mmCIF file of C-alpha atoms and ligand atoms in Angstrom:
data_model
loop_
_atom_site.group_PDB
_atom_site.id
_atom_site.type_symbol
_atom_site.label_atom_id
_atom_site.label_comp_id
_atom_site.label_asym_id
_atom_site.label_seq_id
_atom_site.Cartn_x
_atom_site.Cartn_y
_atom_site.Cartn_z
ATOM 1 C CA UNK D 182 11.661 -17.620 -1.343
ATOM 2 C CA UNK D 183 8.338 -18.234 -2.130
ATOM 3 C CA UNK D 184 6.687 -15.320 -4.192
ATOM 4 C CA UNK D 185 3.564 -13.434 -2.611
ATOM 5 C CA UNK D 186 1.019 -12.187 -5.027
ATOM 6 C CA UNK D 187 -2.702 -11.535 -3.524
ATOM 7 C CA UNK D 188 -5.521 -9.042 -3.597
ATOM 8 C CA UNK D 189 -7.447 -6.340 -1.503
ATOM 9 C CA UNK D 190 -10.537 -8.341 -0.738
ATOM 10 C CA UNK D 191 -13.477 -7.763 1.042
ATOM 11 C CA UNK D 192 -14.316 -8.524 4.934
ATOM 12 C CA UNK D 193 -17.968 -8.332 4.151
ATOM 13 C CA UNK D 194 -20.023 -10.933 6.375
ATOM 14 C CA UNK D 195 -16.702 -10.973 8.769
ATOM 15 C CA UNK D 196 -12.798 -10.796 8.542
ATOM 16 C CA UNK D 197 -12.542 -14.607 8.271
ATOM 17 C CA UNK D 198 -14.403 -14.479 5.025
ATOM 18 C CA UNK D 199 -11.355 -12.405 3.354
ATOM 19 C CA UNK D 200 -9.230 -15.596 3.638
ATOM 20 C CA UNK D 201 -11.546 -17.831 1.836
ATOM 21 C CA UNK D 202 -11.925 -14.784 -0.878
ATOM 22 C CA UNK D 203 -8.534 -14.608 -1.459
ATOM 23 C CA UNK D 204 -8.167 -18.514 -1.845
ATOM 24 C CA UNK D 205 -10.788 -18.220 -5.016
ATOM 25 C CA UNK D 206 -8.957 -15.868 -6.502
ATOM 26 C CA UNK D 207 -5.287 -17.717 -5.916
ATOM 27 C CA UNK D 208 -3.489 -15.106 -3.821
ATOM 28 C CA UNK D 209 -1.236 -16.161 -0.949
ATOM 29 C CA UNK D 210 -0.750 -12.959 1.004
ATOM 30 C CA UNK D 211 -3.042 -9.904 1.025
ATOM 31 C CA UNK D 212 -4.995 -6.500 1.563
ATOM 32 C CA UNK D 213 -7.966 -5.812 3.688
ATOM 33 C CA UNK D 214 -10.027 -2.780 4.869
ATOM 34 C CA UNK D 215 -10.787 -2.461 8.693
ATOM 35 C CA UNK D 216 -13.697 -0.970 8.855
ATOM 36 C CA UNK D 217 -15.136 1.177 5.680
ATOM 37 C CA UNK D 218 -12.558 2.577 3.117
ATOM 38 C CA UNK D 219 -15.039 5.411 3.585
ATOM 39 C CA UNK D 220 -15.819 6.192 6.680
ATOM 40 C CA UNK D 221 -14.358 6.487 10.038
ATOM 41 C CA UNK D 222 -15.560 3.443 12.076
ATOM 42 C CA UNK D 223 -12.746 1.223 12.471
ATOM 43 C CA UNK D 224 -13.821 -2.805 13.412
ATOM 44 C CA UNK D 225 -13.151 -4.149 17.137
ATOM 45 C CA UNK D 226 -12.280 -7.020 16.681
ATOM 46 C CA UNK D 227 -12.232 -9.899 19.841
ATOM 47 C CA UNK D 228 -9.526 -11.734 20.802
ATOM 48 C CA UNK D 229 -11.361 -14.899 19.736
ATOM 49 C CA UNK D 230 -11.851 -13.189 16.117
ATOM 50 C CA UNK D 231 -7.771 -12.106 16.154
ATOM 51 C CA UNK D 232 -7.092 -15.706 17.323
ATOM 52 C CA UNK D 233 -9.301 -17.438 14.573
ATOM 53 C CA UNK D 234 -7.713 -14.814 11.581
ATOM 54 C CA UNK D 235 -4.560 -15.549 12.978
ATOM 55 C CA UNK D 236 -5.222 -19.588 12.564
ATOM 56 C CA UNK D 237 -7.017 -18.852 9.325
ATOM 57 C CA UNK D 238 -3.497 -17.541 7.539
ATOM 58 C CA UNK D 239 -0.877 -19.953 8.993
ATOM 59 C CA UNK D 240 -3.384 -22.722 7.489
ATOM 60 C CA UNK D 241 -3.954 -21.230 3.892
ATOM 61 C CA UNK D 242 -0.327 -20.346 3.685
ATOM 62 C CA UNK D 243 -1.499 -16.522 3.061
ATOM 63 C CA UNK D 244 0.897 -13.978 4.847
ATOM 64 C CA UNK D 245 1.644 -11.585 5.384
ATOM 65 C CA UNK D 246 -1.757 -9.328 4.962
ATOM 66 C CA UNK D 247 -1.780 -5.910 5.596
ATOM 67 C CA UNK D 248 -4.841 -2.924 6.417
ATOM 68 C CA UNK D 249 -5.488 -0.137 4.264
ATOM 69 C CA UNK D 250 -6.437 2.582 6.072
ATOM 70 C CA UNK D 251 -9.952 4.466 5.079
ATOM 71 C CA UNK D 252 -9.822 7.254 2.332
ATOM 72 C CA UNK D 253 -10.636 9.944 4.296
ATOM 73 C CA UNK D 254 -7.483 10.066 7.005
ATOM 74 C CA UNK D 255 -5.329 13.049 5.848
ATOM 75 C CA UNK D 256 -2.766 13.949 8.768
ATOM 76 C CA UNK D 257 -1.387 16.898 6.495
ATOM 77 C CA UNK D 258 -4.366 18.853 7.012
ATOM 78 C CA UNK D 259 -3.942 22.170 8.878
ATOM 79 C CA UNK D 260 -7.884 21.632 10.328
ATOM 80 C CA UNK D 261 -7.379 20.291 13.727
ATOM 81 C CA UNK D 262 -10.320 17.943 14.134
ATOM 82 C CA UNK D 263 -9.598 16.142 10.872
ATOM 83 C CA UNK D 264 -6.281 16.006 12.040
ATOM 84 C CA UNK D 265 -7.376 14.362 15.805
ATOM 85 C CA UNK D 266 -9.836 12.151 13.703
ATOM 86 C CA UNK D 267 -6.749 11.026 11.215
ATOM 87 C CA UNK D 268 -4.989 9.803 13.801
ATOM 88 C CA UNK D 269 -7.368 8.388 16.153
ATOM 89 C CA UNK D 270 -8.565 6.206 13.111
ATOM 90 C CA UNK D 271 -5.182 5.249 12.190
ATOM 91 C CA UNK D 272 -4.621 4.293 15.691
ATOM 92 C CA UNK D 273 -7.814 1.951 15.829
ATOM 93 C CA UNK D 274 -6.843 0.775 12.643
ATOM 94 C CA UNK D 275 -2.929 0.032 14.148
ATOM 95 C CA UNK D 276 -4.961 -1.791 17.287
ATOM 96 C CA UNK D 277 -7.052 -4.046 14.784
ATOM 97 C CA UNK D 278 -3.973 -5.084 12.926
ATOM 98 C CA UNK D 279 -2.254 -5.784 16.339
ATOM 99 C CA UNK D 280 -5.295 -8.501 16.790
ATOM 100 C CA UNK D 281 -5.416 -10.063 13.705
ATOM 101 C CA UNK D 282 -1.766 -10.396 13.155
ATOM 102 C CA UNK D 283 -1.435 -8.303 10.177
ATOM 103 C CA UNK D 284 2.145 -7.226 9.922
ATOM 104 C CA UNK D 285 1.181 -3.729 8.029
ATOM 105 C CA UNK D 286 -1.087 -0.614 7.879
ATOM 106 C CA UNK D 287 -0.354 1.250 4.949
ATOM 107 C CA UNK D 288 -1.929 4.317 4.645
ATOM 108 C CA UNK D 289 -2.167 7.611 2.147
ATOM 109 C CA UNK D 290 0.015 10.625 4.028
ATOM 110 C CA UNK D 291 -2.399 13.211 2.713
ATOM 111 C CA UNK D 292 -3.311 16.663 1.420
ATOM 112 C CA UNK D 293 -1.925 19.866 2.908
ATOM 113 C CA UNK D 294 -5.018 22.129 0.992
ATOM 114 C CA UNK D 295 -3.095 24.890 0.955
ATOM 115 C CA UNK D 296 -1.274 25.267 3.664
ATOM 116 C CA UNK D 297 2.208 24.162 1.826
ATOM 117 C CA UNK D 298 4.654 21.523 1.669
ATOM 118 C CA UNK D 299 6.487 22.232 4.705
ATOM 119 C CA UNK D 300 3.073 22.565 7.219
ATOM 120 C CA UNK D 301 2.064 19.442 5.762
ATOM 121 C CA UNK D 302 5.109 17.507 5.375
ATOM 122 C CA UNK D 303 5.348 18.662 9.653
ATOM 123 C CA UNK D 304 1.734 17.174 10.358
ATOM 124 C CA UNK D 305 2.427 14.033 8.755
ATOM 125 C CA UNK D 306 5.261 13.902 10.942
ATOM 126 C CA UNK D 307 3.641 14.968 14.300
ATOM 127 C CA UNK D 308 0.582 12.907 13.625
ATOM 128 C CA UNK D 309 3.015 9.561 12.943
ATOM 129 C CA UNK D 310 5.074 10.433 16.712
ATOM 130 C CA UNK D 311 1.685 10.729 18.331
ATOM 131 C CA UNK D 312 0.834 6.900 17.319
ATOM 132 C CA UNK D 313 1.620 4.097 19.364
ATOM 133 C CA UNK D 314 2.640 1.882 17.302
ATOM 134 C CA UNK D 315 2.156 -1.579 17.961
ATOM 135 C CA UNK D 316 5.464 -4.130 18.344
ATOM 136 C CA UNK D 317 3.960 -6.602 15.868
ATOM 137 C CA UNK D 318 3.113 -3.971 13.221
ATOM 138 C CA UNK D 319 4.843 -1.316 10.709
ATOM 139 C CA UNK D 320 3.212 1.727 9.540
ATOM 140 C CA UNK D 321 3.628 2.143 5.347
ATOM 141 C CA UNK D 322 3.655 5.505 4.038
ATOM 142 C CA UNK D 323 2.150 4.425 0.262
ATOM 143 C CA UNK D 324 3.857 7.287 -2.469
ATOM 144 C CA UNK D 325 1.042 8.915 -4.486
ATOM 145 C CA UNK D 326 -0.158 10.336 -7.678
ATOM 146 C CA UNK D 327 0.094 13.660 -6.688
ATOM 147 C CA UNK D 328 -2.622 15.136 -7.906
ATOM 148 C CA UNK D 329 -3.414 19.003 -6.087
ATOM 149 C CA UNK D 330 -2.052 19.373 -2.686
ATOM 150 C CA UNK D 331 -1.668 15.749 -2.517
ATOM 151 C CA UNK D 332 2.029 14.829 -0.684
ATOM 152 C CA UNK D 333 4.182 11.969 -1.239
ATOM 153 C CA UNK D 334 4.451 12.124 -4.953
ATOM 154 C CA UNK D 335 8.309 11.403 -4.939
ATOM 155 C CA UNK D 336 10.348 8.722 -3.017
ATOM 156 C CA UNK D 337 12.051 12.029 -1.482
ATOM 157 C CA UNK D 338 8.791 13.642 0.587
ATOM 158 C CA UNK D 339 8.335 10.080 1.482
ATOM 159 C CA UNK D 340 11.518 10.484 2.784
ATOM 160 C CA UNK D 341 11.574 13.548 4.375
ATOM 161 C CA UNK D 342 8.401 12.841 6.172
ATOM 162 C CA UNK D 343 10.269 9.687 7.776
ATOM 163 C CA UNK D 344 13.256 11.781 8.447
ATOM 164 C CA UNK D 345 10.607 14.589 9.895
ATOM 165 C CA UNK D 346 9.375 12.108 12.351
ATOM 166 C CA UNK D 347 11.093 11.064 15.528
ATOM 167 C CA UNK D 348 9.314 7.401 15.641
ATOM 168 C CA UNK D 349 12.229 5.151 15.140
ATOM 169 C CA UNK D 350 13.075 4.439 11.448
ATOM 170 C CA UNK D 351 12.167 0.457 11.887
ATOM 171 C CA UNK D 352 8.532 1.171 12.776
ATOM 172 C CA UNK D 353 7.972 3.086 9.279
ATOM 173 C CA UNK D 354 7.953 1.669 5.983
ATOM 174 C CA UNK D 355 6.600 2.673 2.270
ATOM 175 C CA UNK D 356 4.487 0.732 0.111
ATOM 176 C CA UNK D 357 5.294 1.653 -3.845
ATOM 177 C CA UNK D 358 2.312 1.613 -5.822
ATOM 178 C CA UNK D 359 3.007 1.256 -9.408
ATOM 179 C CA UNK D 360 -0.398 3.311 -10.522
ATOM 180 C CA UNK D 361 0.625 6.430 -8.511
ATOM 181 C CA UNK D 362 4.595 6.023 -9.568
ATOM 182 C CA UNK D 363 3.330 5.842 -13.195
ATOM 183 C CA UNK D 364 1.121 8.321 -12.317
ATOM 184 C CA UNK D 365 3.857 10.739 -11.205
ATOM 185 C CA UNK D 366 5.618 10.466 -13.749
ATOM 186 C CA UNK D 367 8.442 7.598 -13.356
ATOM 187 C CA UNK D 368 9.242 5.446 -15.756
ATOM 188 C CA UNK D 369 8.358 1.992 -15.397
ATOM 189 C CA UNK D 370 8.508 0.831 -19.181
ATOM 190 C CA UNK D 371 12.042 1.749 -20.294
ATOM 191 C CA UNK D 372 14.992 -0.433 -19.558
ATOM 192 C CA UNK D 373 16.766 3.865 -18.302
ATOM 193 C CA UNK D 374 14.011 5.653 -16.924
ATOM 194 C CA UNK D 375 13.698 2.197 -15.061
ATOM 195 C CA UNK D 376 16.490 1.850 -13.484
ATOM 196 C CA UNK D 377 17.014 5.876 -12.413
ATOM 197 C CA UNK D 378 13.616 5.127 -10.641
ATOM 198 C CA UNK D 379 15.532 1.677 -8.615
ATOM 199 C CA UNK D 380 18.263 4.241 -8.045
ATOM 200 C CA UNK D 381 16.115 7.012 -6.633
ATOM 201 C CA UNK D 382 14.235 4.835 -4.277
ATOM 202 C CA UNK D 383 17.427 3.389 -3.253
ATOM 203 C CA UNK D 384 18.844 6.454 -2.720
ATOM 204 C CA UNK D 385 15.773 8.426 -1.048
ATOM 205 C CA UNK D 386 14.555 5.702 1.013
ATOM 206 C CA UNK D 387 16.919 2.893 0.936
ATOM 207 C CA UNK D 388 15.266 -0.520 -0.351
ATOM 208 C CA UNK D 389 15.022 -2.123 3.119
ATOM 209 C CA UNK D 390 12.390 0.126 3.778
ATOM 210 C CA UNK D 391 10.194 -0.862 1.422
ATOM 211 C CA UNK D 392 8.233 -3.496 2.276
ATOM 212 C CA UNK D 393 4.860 -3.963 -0.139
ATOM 213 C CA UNK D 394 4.254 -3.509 -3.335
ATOM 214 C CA UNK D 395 0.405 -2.342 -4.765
ATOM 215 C CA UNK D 396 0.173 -3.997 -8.404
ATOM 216 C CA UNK D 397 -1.934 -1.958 -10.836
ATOM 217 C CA UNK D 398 -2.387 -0.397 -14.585
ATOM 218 C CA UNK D 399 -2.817 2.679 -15.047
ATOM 219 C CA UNK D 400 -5.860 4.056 -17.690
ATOM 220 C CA UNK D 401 -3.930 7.665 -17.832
ATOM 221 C CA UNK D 402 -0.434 8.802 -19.545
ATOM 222 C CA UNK D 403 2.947 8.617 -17.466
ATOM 223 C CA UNK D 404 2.870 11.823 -15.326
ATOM 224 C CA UNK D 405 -1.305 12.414 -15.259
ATOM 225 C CA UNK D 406 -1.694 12.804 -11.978
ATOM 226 C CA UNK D 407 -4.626 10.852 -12.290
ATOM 227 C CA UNK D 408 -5.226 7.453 -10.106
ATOM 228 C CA UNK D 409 -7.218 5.122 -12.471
ATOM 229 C CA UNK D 410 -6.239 1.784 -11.881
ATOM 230 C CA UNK D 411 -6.479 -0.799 -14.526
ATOM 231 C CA UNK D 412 -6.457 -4.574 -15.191
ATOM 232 C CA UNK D 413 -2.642 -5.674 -15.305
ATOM 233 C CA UNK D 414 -1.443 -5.589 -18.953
ATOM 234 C CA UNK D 415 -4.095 -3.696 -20.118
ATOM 235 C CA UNK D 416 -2.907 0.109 -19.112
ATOM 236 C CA UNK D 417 -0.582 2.659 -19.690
ATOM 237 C CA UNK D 418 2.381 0.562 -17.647
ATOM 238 C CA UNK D 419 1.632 -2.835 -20.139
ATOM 239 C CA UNK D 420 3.143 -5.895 -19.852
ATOM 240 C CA UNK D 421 6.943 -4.575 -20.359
ATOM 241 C CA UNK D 422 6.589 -2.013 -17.547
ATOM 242 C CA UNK D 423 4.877 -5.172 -15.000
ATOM 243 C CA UNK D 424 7.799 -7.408 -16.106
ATOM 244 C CA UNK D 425 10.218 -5.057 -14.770
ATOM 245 C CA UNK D 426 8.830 -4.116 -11.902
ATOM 246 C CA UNK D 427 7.791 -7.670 -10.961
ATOM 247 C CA UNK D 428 11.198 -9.277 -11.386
ATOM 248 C CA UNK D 429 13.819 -6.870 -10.467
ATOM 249 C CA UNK D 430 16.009 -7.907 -8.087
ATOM 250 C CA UNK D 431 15.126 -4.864 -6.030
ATOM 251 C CA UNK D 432 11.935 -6.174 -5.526
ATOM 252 C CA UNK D 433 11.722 -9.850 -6.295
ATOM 253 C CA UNK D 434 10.812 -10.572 -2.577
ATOM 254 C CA UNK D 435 8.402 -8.270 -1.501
ATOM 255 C CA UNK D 436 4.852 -9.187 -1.389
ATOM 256 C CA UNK D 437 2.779 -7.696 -4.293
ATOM 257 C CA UNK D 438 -1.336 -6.950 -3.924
ATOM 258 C CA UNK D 439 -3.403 -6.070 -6.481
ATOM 259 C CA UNK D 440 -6.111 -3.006 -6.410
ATOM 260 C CA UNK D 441 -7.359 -3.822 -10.073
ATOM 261 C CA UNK D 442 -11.196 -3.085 -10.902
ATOM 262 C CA UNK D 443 -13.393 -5.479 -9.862
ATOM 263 C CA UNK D 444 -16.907 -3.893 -11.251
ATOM 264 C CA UNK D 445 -16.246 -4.605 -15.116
ATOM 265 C CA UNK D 446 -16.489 -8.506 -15.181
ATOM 266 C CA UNK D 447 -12.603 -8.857 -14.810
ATOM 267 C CA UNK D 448 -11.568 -10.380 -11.612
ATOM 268 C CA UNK D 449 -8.317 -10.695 -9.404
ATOM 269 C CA UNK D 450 -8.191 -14.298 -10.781
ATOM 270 C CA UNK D 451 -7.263 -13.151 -14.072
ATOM 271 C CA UNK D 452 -4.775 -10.622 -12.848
ATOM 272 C CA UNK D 453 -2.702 -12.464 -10.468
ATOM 273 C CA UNK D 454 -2.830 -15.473 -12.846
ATOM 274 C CA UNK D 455 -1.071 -12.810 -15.150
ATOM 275 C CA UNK D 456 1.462 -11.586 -12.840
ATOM 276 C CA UNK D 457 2.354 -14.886 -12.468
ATOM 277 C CA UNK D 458 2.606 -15.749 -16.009
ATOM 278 C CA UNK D 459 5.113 -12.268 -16.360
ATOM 279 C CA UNK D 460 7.333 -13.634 -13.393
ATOM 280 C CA UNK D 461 10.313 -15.457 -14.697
HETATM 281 ZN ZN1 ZN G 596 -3.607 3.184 -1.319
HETATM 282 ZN ZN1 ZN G 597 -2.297 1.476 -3.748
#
């Protein structure tokens, strides 16, 4: 199987531009935003745009790509119009996808602010079954650093949101980000704490559900809470804990994108030329 490394690049100047991006930079599959990561206006794209994307991939050999939804959806909120505006934009953003023939939307489940675990982990839930969820795509739940009244810090509230939900299992799927799992405080760097983290994703979600990975270093300490990403190598999760993750057997055929800074001179060049270089 060939292996699938890319980046999140930009759609700036149009959507077709993101495939030529992601050639420079040596990535064969790949993240986009659909619209702005912070705001709520989601891109229409026209059939002749979806078409042209659509051509765009099957020619560069770049699959399969997936949309990150904007920052500012949160369906665990208890505020109602945050809540209607969470899922309309995740529906728009579900649409686009549909279009352009991106397989994924993956997508941060959210923040109760204070209304507890249980309200929010219901919300998530209610606001997923009130999607219609395209036949072409999958909705990813992505775990998270969970910092406050952040959910989805553990493969288990991932599940339990799934499990919450009654949209059929095959339409959701998680992304693992390696940032936020360091973040939380698994262990990606140790041959053990390794392994009990395979097992507990096995266990909690089952491994055919997961269907991305999001490469990145983390600047903070193992349990932080904090969501710094970093060049890969260069963090908290090193070389060893990239090595692992990169070429276990769990995961050896998942696509992997990178989120790694791009303001400090570094590009994604440089980083998925060293994810390659750590794959055996
Ligand atoms: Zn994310
Ligand atoms: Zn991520």
């Amino acid at each position: 199987m060939t292996f699938r490394v890319g980046a999140h690049v930009s759609v700036s100047g149009g959507v077709e531009k993101a495939i030529e991006r992601q050639k420079e930079v040596g990535g064969n599959c790949g993240q986009i935003f659909a619209g702005s990561p912070r705001g709520w206006k989601v891109a229409e794209y026209s059939d002749e745009e979806g078409e042209n994307f659509q051509e765009l991939m099957a020619d560069n050999d770049q699959k399969p790509y997936v949309i990150h939804s904007t920052y500012l959806v949160n369906l665990a909120t208890p505020k109602d119009d945050l809540f209607e505006k969470s899922v309309n934009c995740l529906q728009d953003e579900l649409d686009a996808a549909e279009k352009l023939g991106v397989k994924y939307i993956v997508f941060h489940p959210g923040a109760h602010t204070g209304s507890g675990r249980e309200n929010g982990i219901e919300r998530i839930a209610e606001g997923i079954d009130s999607l219609d969820i395209p036949e072409s795509v999958t909705l990813l739940l992505e775990n998270t650093a969970g910092k406050g009244t952040t959910l989805g810090k553990t493969f288990g509230e991932l599940r339990e949101m799934i499990d919450s939900a009654d949209t059929p299992d095959e339409k959701i799927g998680v992304c693992i980000d390696t940032c936020h799992a360091h973040a939380a405080g698994y262990e990606l760097r140790e041959e053990k704490g390794f392994r009990d983290m395979l097992q507990e994703i096995e266990e909690d979600i089952g491994l055919e559900r997961v269907k991305v990975l999001h490469l990145n270093d983390s600047k903070d300490e193992k349990g932080s809470e904090k969501d710094n990403h970093e060049h890969i190598g260069e963090g908290n999760i090193g070389e060893k804990g990239f090595r692992n993750v990169i070429n276990a057997e769990q995961f050896e055929d998942l696509p992997m994108m990178l989120e790694t800074p791009t303001s400090d001179g570094k590009s994604y060049k440089e980083n998925i030329e060293k994810i390659r270089e750590l794959r055996d």
